[in-house]
Tab-separated table of C-alpha atoms and ligand atoms in Angstrom:
chain	number	residue	atom	x	y	z
A	992	MET	CA	-3.563	-0.306	42.355
A	993	LYS	CA	-2.353	-3.046	44.729
A	994	LYS	CA	-0.167	-5.838	43.368
A	995	LEU	CA	-1.549	-9.296	44.191
A	996	ALA	CA	-0.276	-12.770	43.224
A	997	MET	CA	2.352	-13.112	40.516
A	998	ILE	CA	0.778	-15.086	37.688
A	999	TYR	CA	3.705	-15.259	35.288
A	1000	GLU	CA	7.447	-14.789	35.351
A	1001	GLY	CA	9.241	-14.639	32.045
A	1002	LYS	CA	12.827	-13.922	31.112
A	1003	ALA	CA	12.452	-10.153	31.302
A	1004	LYS	CA	9.123	-9.451	32.988
A	1005	LYS	CA	6.836	-10.437	35.836
A	1006	VAL	CA	3.056	-10.140	35.631
A	1007	TYR	CA	0.862	-9.653	38.698
A	1008	LYS	CA	-2.862	-9.788	39.305
A	1009	THR	CA	-4.496	-6.723	40.834
A	1010	GLU	CA	-7.680	-6.115	42.849
A	1011	ASP	CA	-9.381	-5.485	39.505
A	1012	GLU	CA	-9.526	-8.746	37.584
A	1013	SER	CA	-9.540	-6.902	34.270
A	1014	LYS	CA	-6.117	-5.349	34.975
A	1015	PHE	CA	-2.584	-6.691	35.443
A	1016	ILE	CA	0.638	-5.041	36.567
A	1017	VAL	CA	3.764	-5.749	34.482
A	1018	TYR	CA	7.156	-5.400	36.209
A	1019	PHE	CA	10.212	-5.018	33.925
A	1020	LYS	CA	13.407	-6.749	35.126
A	1021	ASP	CA	17.041	-6.085	34.212
A	1022	ASP	CA	17.612	-9.779	33.419
A	1023	ALA	CA	18.627	-10.524	29.870
A	1024	THR	CA	18.717	-13.839	28.046
A	1025	ALA	CA	19.516	-14.745	24.475
A	1026	PHE	CA	19.727	-17.793	22.221
A	1027	ASN	CA	16.743	-19.452	23.888
A	1028	GLY	CA	18.105	-18.923	27.399
A	1029	PHE	CA	21.574	-20.263	26.603
A	1030	LYS	CA	23.180	-16.879	27.307
A	1031	LYS	CA	22.177	-15.194	30.553
A	1032	GLY	CA	23.103	-11.848	32.067
A	1033	SER	CA	21.709	-8.529	33.064
A	1034	VAL	CA	21.713	-5.013	31.709
A	1035	ALA	CA	21.632	-2.270	34.350
A	1036	GLU	CA	18.380	-0.289	34.258
A	1037	LYS	CA	17.142	-2.115	31.154
A	1038	GLY	CA	13.807	-2.641	32.904
A	1039	ILE	CA	13.398	1.102	33.344
A	1040	VAL	CA	14.143	1.786	29.674
A	1041	ASN	CA	11.891	-0.999	28.400
A	1042	ASN	CA	8.979	0.029	30.626
A	1043	GLN	CA	9.136	3.693	29.659
A	1044	MET	CA	9.799	3.105	25.981
A	1045	SER	CA	6.945	0.598	25.708
A	1046	ALA	CA	4.610	3.054	27.439
A	1047	ILE	CA	5.464	5.841	24.969
A	1048	LEU	CA	5.127	3.602	21.900
A	1049	PHE	CA	1.907	1.952	23.071
A	1050	ALA	CA	0.434	5.446	23.562
A	1051	VAL	CA	1.601	6.520	20.075
A	1052	LEU	CA	0.044	3.388	18.555
A	1053	ALA	CA	-3.224	3.749	20.499
A	1054	LYS	CA	-3.621	7.286	19.125
A	1055	LYS	CA	-3.364	5.846	15.604
A	1056	GLY	CA	-5.995	3.201	16.299
A	1057	VAL	CA	-3.823	0.210	17.258
A	1058	LYS	CA	-5.600	-1.249	20.273
A	1059	ASN	CA	-3.159	-2.428	22.923
A	1060	HIS	CA	-2.934	-3.507	26.550
A	1061	PHE	CA	-1.261	-0.376	27.976
A	1062	ILE	CA	-3.293	1.631	30.492
A	1063	GLU	CA	-0.779	3.759	32.417
A	1064	LEU	CA	2.698	3.898	33.892
A	1065	ILE	CA	2.793	3.181	37.633
A	1066	ASN	CA	6.467	3.838	38.321
A	1067	GLU	CA	9.883	3.453	36.678
A	1068	ARG	CA	9.579	-0.311	36.312
A	1069	GLU	CA	5.854	-1.022	36.331
A	1070	MET	CA	2.890	-0.405	34.073
A	1071	LEU	CA	-0.799	-1.124	34.445
A	1072	VAL	CA	-2.200	-3.123	31.542
A	1073	LYS	CA	-5.442	-4.737	30.469
A	1074	ALA	CA	-5.627	-8.410	31.449
A	1075	VAL	CA	-5.150	-10.504	28.307
A	1076	ASN	CA	-4.578	-14.111	27.362
A	1077	ILE	CA	-1.395	-14.046	25.312
A	1078	LEU	CA	-1.618	-15.979	22.037
A	1079	PRO	CA	1.400	-18.345	21.814
A	1080	ILE	CA	2.617	-16.773	18.579
A	1081	GLU	CA	5.514	-14.389	18.044
A	1082	VAL	CA	4.918	-12.058	15.141
A	1083	ILE	CA	8.102	-10.811	13.493
A	1084	VAL	CA	8.224	-7.929	11.032
A	1085	ARG	CA	11.371	-7.243	9.002
A	1086	ASN	CA	12.434	-4.257	6.912
A	1087	ILE	CA	16.186	-4.944	6.675
A	1088	ALA	CA	17.922	-8.345	6.696
A	1089	ALA	CA	19.494	-9.295	10.033
A	1090	GLY	CA	19.560	-12.042	12.642
A	1091	LEU	CA	17.886	-15.318	11.788
A	1092	LEU	CA	16.657	-14.134	8.393
A	1093	SER	CA	20.243	-13.504	7.274
A	1094	LYS	CA	21.360	-16.806	8.761
A	1095	ARG	CA	18.495	-18.859	7.347
A	1096	LEU	CA	18.411	-17.418	3.850
A	1097	GLY	CA	22.001	-16.246	3.371
A	1098	ILE	CA	21.031	-12.611	2.840
A	1099	GLU	CA	23.745	-10.213	3.943
A	1100	GLU	CA	22.927	-8.308	7.110
A	1101	GLY	CA	21.902	-4.764	6.260
A	1102	THR	CA	20.283	-5.593	2.901
A	1103	VAL	CA	17.139	-3.498	2.552
A	1104	LEU	CA	14.324	-5.950	1.806
A	1105	ASN	CA	12.235	-5.255	-1.291
A	1106	THR	CA	9.075	-6.116	0.626
A	1107	THR	CA	8.151	-6.094	4.306
A	1108	VAL	CA	8.586	-9.627	5.618
A	1109	LEU	CA	6.113	-11.012	8.143
A	1110	GLU	CA	6.936	-14.199	10.040
A	1111	PHE	CA	5.301	-16.201	12.794
A	1112	SER	CA	7.030	-18.336	15.343
A	1113	TYR	CA	5.536	-20.712	17.871
A	1114	LYS	CA	6.171	-19.382	21.393
A	1115	ASN	CA	7.524	-22.586	22.859
A	1116	ASP	CA	10.847	-22.637	24.737
A	1117	GLU	CA	11.236	-26.430	24.546
A	1118	LEU	CA	11.030	-26.312	20.766
A	1119	GLY	CA	13.147	-23.131	20.520
A	1120	ASP	CA	10.344	-20.910	19.130
A	1121	PRO	CA	10.241	-22.538	15.662
A	1122	LEU	CA	9.212	-20.616	12.565
A	1123	ILE	CA	5.635	-21.534	11.590
A	1124	ASN	CA	3.116	-20.618	8.904
A	1125	GLU	CA	-0.629	-20.082	8.957
A	1126	ASP	CA	-1.368	-23.773	8.358
A	1127	HIS	CA	0.786	-24.640	11.374
A	1128	ILE	CA	-1.146	-22.075	13.441
A	1129	ARG	CA	-4.339	-23.848	12.346
A	1130	ILE	CA	-3.172	-27.425	13.057
A	1131	LEU	CA	-1.799	-26.400	16.457
A	1132	ASN	CA	-4.955	-24.383	17.174
A	1133	LEU	CA	-2.866	-21.384	18.239
A	1134	ALA	CA	-5.325	-18.801	16.929
A	1135	LYS	CA	-8.438	-18.559	14.767
A	1136	ASP	CA	-8.116	-17.535	11.107
A	1137	LYS	CA	-9.960	-14.294	11.858
A	1138	GLN	CA	-7.512	-13.500	14.661
A	1139	VAL	CA	-4.544	-14.144	12.366
A	1140	GLU	CA	-6.020	-11.725	9.809
A	1141	ILE	CA	-6.342	-9.027	12.501
A	1142	ILE	CA	-2.780	-9.685	13.718
A	1143	LYS	CA	-1.371	-9.395	10.186
A	1144	SER	CA	-3.167	-6.161	9.514
A	1145	TYR	CA	-2.049	-4.679	12.864
A	1146	ALA	CA	1.542	-5.839	12.268
A	1147	PHE	CA	1.844	-3.929	8.968
A	1148	GLN	CA	0.130	-0.860	10.437
A	1149	ILE	CA	2.429	-0.926	13.482
A	1150	ASN	CA	5.437	-1.244	11.196
A	1151	SER	CA	4.567	1.827	9.174
A	1152	ILE	CA	3.815	3.903	12.294
A	1153	LEU	CA	6.969	2.847	14.146
A	1154	LYS	CA	9.264	3.054	11.109
A	1155	GLU	CA	8.310	6.699	10.646
A	1156	TYR	CA	8.444	7.443	14.391
A	1157	PHE	CA	11.961	6.018	14.742
A	1158	LEU	CA	13.296	7.553	11.529
A	1159	LYS	CA	12.285	11.014	12.771
A	1160	ARG	CA	14.606	10.224	15.680
A	1161	GLN	CA	17.499	9.092	13.465
A	1162	ILE	CA	16.861	5.381	14.054
A	1163	LYS	CA	16.284	2.649	11.457
A	1164	LEU	CA	13.704	0.049	12.464
A	1165	VAL	CA	15.392	-3.102	11.139
A	1166	ASP	CA	12.981	-5.691	12.547
A	1167	PHE	CA	10.859	-6.374	15.618
A	1168	LYS	CA	8.782	-8.940	17.438
A	1169	LEU	CA	5.196	-8.452	18.601
A	1170	GLU	CA	2.902	-10.478	20.817
A	1171	PHE	CA	-0.862	-10.219	20.867
A	1172	GLY	CA	-3.420	-11.148	23.481
A	1173	VAL	CA	-7.147	-11.638	23.704
A	1174	CYS	CA	-9.058	-9.234	25.930
A	1175	GLN	CA	-12.834	-9.693	26.200
A	1176	GLY	CA	-12.879	-11.564	22.916
A	1177	GLU	CA	-10.861	-8.941	21.074
A	1178	VAL	CA	-7.280	-9.302	19.742
A	1179	ILE	CA	-5.060	-6.480	21.011
A	1180	LEU	CA	-1.329	-5.779	20.986
A	1181	ALA	CA	0.412	-6.781	24.239
A	1182	ASP	CA	3.906	-7.569	25.626
A	1183	GLU	CA	6.478	-4.777	25.083
A	1184	ILE	CA	8.169	-2.724	22.374
A	1185	SER	CA	11.758	-2.073	23.403
A	1186	PRO	CA	15.399	-2.551	22.383
A	1187	ASP	CA	14.916	-6.130	23.622
A	1188	THR	CA	12.292	-6.810	20.969
A	1189	CYS	CA	13.378	-4.543	18.117
A	1190	ARG	CA	16.564	-4.202	16.088
A	1191	LEU	CA	17.336	-0.498	16.019
A	1192	TRP	CA	20.269	0.992	14.114
A	1193	ASP	CA	21.523	4.555	14.160
A	1194	ALA	CA	20.322	6.069	10.874
A	1195	ASP	CA	23.677	7.650	10.008
A	1196	THR	CA	26.173	5.005	11.095
A	1197	ASP	CA	24.154	1.747	11.333
A	1198	ARG	CA	25.485	1.416	14.914
A	1199	LYS	CA	23.445	-1.236	16.724
A	1200	MET	CA	21.366	0.214	19.561
A	1201	ASP	CA	19.497	-2.890	20.710
A	1202	LYS	CA	19.764	-6.337	22.270
A	1203	ASP	CA	22.262	-7.475	19.621
A	1204	ARG	CA	24.862	-5.541	21.695
A	1205	PHE	CA	24.156	-8.055	24.489
A	1206	ARG	CA	23.743	-11.098	22.213
A	1207	ARG	CA	27.026	-10.425	20.391
A	1208	ASP	CA	29.033	-8.920	23.288
A	1209	LEU	CA	29.413	-5.577	21.527
A	1210	GLY	CA	29.709	-3.626	24.808
A	1211	ARG	CA	28.034	-0.416	26.011
A	1212	VAL	CA	24.639	-2.126	26.132
A	1213	GLU	CA	23.260	0.137	28.890
A	1214	ASP	CA	24.344	3.298	27.052
A	1215	ALA	CA	22.687	2.154	23.835
A	1216	TYR	CA	19.381	1.380	25.582
A	1217	LYS	CA	19.433	4.757	27.340
A	1218	GLU	CA	20.202	6.588	24.131
A	1219	VAL	CA	17.292	4.901	22.370
A	1220	LEU	CA	14.977	5.945	25.204
A	1221	SER	CA	16.190	9.528	25.119
A	1222	ARG	CA	15.580	9.707	21.349
A	1223	VAL	CA	12.155	8.048	21.686
A	1224	MET	CA	11.187	10.594	24.353
A	1225	LYS	CA	11.912	13.531	21.990
B	1497	5GP	P1	15.377	-13.052	14.809
B	1497	5GP	O1	14.277	-13.922	14.274
B	1497	5GP	O2	16.245	-12.489	13.735
B	1497	5GP	O3	16.149	-13.712	15.921
B	1497	5GP	O4	14.646	-11.813	15.495
B	1497	5GP	C1	13.859	-10.896	14.772
B	1497	5GP	C2	13.422	-9.757	15.682
B	1497	5GP	O5	12.503	-10.241	16.655
B	1497	5GP	C3	14.559	-9.120	16.480
B	1497	5GP	O6	14.296	-7.737	16.620
B	1497	5GP	C4	14.502	-9.817	17.833
B	1497	5GP	O7	14.959	-8.963	18.855
B	1497	5GP	C5	13.014	-10.104	17.967
B	1497	5GP	N1	12.772	-11.391	18.646
B	1497	5GP	C6	12.547	-12.588	18.080
B	1497	5GP	N2	12.369	-13.545	19.005
B	1497	5GP	C7	12.486	-12.936	20.201
B	1497	5GP	C8	12.393	-13.380	21.556
B	1497	5GP	O8	12.157	-14.553	21.867
B	1497	5GP	N3	12.590	-12.437	22.523
B	1497	5GP	C9	12.854	-11.131	22.209
B	1497	5GP	N4	13.040	-10.249	23.202
B	1497	5GP	N5	12.907	-10.677	20.953
B	1497	5GP	C10	12.753	-11.562	19.958
């Protein structure tokens, strides 16, 4: 499939139109940003890991009935996806306290949460992706109530599928961020599922194997990403 005009460039990905208007090509970059773009850098071959890992996980989820935008891998850094309109909502699912949840609520990082926590944030760089609730989604017209219900149900289903999938590979799924899009009137999972969008800890040692290594200058970022991919491929 031929790549046509680029329609979007984000911090970690580029999206291109194709000859088929119902399909896009996503290109995964090595660029890395954190803290709302304040910290910038790159992680060698991150794009390759994120592309391949997302492809595997989207295929796993599709098999279990989670509709998503993935069609097929094109090469190391590109995948063919269904054309969607991304809803401007980040959906965050948490199993273990970390990151902003720990900071906001004073819960020690690593505390196993007694219920799965679902959060929404408004995808808006200028505002710094603020935390929002369902009333905020309504007043900002970000999605319809029905769409929010579908998103919530998918988010919990995705969490239970991925938690089990990672644990079988000696990885704890601490938390993750999802984005959804609308494709021919239907809400489907989109974006990526990778060490950029998930917190992943080694099940035995709690060693961080995700973007926190970049955010917090923990070193060996590339190695961690590659190790996650090799475990996910098993
Ligand atoms: P937190 O809200 O603690 O910063 O992040 C929760 C989870 O969502 C983490 O796994 C984090 O990587 C992911 N996440 C939240 N916002 C973003 C974002 O803007 N970009 C990326 N790549 N991941 C995010």
